[in-house]
Coordinates of C-alpha atoms in Angstrom, one line a residue:
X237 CA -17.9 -32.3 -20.0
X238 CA -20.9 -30.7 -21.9
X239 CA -22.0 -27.2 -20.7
X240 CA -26.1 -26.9 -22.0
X241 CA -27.0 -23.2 -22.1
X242 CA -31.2 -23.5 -22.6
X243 CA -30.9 -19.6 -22.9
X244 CA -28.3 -18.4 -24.5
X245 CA -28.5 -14.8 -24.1
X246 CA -25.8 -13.3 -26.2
X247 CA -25.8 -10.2 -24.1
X248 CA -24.5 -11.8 -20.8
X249 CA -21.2 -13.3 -22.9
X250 CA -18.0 -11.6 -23.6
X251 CA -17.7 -10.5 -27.5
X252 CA -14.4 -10.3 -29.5
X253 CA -13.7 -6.7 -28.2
X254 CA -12.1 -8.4 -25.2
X255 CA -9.4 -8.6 -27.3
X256 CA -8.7 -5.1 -28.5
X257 CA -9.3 -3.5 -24.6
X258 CA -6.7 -6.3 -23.7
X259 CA -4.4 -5.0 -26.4
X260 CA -4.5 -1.5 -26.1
X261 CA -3.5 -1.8 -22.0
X262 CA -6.1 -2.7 -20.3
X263 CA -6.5 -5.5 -17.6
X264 CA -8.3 -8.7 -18.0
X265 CA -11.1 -7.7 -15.6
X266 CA -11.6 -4.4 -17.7
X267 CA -11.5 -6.0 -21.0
X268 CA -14.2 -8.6 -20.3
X269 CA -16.5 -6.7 -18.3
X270 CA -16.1 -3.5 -21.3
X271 CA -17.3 -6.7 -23.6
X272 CA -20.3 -7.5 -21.7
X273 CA -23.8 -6.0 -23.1
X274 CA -25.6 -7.4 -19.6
X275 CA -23.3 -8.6 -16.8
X276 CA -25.3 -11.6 -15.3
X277 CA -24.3 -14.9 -13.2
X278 CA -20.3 -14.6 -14.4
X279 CA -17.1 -16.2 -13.8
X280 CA -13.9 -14.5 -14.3
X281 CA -11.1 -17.4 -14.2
X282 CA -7.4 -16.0 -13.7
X283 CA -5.4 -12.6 -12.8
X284 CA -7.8 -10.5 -13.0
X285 CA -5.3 -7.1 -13.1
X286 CA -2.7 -8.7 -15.5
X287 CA -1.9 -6.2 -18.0
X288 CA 0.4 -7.4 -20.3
X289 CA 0.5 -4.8 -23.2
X290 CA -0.4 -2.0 -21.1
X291 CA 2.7 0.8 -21.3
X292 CA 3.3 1.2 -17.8
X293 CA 5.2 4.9 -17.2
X294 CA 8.2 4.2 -15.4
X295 CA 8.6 6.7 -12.4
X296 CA 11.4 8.7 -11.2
X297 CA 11.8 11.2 -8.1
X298 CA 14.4 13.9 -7.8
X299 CA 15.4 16.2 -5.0
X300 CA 14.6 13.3 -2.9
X301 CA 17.3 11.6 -0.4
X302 CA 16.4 8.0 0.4
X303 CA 18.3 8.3 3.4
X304 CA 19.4 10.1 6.5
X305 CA 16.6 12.4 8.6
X306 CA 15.3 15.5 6.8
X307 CA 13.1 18.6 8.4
X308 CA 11.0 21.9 7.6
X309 CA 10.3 22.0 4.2
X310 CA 11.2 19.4 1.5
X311 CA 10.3 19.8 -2.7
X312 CA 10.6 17.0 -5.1
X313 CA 10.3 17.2 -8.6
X314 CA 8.5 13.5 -10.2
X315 CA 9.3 12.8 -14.0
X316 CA 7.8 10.0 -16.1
X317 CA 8.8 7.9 -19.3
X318 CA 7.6 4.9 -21.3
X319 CA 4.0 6.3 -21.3
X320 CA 2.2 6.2 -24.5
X321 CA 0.8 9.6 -24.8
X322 CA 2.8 11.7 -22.3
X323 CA 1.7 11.9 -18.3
X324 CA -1.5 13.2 -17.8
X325 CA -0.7 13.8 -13.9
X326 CA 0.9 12.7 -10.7
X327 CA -0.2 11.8 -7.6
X328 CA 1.6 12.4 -4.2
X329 CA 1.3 9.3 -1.0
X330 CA 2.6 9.7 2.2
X331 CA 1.6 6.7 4.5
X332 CA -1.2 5.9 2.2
X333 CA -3.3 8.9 2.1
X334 CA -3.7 11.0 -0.6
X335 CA -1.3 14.4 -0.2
X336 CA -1.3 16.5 -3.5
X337 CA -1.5 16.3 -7.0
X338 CA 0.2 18.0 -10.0
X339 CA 1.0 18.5 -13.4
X340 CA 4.2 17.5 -14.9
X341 CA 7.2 19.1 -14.3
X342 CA 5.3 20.8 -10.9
X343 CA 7.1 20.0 -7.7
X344 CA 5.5 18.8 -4.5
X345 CA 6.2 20.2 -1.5
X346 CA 6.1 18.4 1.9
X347 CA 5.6 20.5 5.2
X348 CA 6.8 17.7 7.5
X349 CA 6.4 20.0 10.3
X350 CA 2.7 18.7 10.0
X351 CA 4.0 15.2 10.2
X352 CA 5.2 12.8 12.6
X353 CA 8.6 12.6 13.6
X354 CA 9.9 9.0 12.3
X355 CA 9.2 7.3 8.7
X356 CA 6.9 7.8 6.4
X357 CA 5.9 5.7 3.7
X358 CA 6.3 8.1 0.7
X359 CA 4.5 7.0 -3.2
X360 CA 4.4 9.0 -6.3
X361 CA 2.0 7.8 -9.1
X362 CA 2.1 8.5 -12.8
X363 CA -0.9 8.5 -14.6
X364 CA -0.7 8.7 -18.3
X365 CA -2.7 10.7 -20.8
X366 CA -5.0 7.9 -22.1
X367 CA -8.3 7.3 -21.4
X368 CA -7.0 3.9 -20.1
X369 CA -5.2 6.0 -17.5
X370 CA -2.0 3.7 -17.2
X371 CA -0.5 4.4 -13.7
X372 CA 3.3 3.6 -12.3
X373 CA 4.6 4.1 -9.6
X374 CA 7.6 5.2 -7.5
X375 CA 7.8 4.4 -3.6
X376 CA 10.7 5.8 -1.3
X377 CA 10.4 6.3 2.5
X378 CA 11.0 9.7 3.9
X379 CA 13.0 10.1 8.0
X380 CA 11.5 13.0 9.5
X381 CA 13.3 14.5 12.5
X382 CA 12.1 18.1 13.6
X383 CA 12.7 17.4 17.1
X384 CA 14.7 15.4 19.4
X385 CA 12.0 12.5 20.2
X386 CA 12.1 9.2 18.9
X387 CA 10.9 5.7 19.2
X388 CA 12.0 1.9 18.3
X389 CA 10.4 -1.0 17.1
X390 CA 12.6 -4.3 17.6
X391 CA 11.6 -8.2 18.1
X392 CA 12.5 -9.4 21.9
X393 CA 15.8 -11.1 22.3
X394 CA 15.5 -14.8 23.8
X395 CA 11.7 -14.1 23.5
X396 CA 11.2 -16.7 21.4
X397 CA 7.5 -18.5 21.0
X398 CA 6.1 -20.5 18.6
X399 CA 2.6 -19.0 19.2
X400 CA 3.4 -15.4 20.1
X401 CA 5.5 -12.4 18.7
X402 CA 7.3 -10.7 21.0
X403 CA 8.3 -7.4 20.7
X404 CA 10.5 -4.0 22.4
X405 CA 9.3 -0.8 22.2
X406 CA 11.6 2.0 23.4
X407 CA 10.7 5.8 23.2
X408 CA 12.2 9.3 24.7
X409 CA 8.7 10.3 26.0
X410 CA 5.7 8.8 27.6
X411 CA 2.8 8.8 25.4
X412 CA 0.2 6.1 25.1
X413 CA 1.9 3.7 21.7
X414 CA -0.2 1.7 19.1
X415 CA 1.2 -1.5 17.2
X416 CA 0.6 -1.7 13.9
X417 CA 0.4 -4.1 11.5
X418 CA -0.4 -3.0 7.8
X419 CA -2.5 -0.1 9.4
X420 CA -4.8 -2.0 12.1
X421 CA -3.8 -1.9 15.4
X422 CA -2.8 -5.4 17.3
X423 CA -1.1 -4.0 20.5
X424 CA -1.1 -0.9 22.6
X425 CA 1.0 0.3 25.3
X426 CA 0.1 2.9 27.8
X427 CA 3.3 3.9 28.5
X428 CA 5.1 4.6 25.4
X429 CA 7.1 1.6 25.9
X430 CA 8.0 -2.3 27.1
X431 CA 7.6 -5.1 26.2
X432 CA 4.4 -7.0 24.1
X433 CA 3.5 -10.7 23.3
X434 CA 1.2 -10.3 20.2
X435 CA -0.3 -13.6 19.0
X436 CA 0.7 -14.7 16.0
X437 CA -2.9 -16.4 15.0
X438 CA -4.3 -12.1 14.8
X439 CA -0.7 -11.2 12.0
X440 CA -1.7 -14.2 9.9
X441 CA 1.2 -16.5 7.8
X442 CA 3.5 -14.8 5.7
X443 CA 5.2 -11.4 5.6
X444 CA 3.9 -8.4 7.6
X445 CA 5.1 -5.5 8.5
X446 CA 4.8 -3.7 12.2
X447 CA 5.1 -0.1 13.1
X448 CA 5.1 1.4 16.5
X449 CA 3.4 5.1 16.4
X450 CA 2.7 7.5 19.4
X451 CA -0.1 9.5 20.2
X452 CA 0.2 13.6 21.0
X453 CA 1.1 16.3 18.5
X454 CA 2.5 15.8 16.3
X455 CA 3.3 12.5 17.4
X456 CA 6.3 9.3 17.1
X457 CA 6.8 7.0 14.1
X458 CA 9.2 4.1 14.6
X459 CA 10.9 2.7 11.5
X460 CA 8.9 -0.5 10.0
X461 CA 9.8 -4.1 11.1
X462 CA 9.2 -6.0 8.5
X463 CA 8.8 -10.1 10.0
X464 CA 8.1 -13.4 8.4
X465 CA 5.2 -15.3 10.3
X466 CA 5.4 -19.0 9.4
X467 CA 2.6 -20.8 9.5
X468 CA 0.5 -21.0 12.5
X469 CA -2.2 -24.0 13.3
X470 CA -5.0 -22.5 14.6
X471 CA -5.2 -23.9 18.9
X472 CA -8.1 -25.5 20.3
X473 CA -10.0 -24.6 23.2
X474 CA -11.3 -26.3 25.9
X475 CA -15.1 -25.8 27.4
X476 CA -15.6 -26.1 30.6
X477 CA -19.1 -27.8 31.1

């Protein structure tokens, strides 16, 4: 239908520089908001981090063995191409959190004797030398095993329940064990290990992934269970009068 606009202040509308931010690699929620003189009672409709010319550097790791349990000290050495204007500087992950950050052709070097024993999430990100600030990314996991503990994650045999997720955890010490599920905690264990019925309605639908970690220094990481939740109906409840 027929939009009337009684006050058409030009300011609060995107101009025709949408279209060059969107060009030279931006994303659609950058372009429009760069093209707004007064941001004021908008509506952004579709993806709004779709960049489809942006030059996305294309991220590679070496020194780094995506397998098999490694200890002490361990250097890797990132690289970068398909940027427009070269790397500006990299950015080391581990779990999440930022670790260190370097120059091209500087190597990071991880201390896991400061981390937990198990796996580690491990991301390197590339940004390039533009003031757009491109950034790609390589992820890997990293097995760290400087001593002789370990736990396990696995899902319950013959446990099965439409409304709960049963789960094993096994561990070669007794220390007090968190569940998590994409970093928020939906189970403990006091023990270090047993068996859990987690419900279902807390993971949400969809894919999530679990992780068993142990408290002490400096600590357990099991290796991640990644699980399919289909979907769940949320259950009434009953009040008693």
């Amino acid at each position: 239908g027929t939009v009337v606009e009684p006050t058409a202040n030009p300011q609060k509308f995107p101009n025709g520089t949408l279209h060059v931010h969107y060009v030279h690699g931006c994303s659609l929620a950058e372009s429009f908001y760069q093209s707004v003189a007064g941001p004021f009672q908008q509506i952004l409709v579709g993806d709004p981090l779709c960049q489809p010319w942006a030059k996305v550097p294309k991220v590679t790791v070496s020194g780094f063995a995506d397998s098999g349990f490694v200890k002490g000290d361990v250097e890797i050495v990132p690289s970068a191409t398909e940027s427009r204007q070269g790397i500006a500087s990299f950015q080391l992950f581990i779990d999440g959190v930022a670790h260190q950050q370097g120059l091209p052709g500087e190597p990071f070097r991880i201390d896991t004797t400061k981390l937990a024993d198990g796996y580690h999430e491990v991301r390197v990100v590339a940004v390039d030398n533009t003031p757009i600030e491109t950034q790609g990314r390589w992820m890997g996991s990293l097995a760290v095993k400087n001593g002789r503990d370990a736990i396990q994650l696995s899902i319950a045999k013959g446990a099965a329940n439409s409304s709960y997720l049963n789960l094993n955890v096994a561990a070669t010490k007794p220390s007090a064990t968190s569940i998590l599920c994409n970093g928020l905690e939906v189970a403990k264990l006091p023990s270090g290990e047993g068996s859990v019925a987690i419900d279902k309605q807390k993971l949400g639908a969809g894919p999530v992934t679990l992780l068993a970690t142990s408290e002490g220094e400096p600590g357990l990481r099991s290796q991640p269970l990644r699980v399919v939740i289909a979907g769940v109906s949320p259950r009434s409840v009953s009040k008693t009068q």
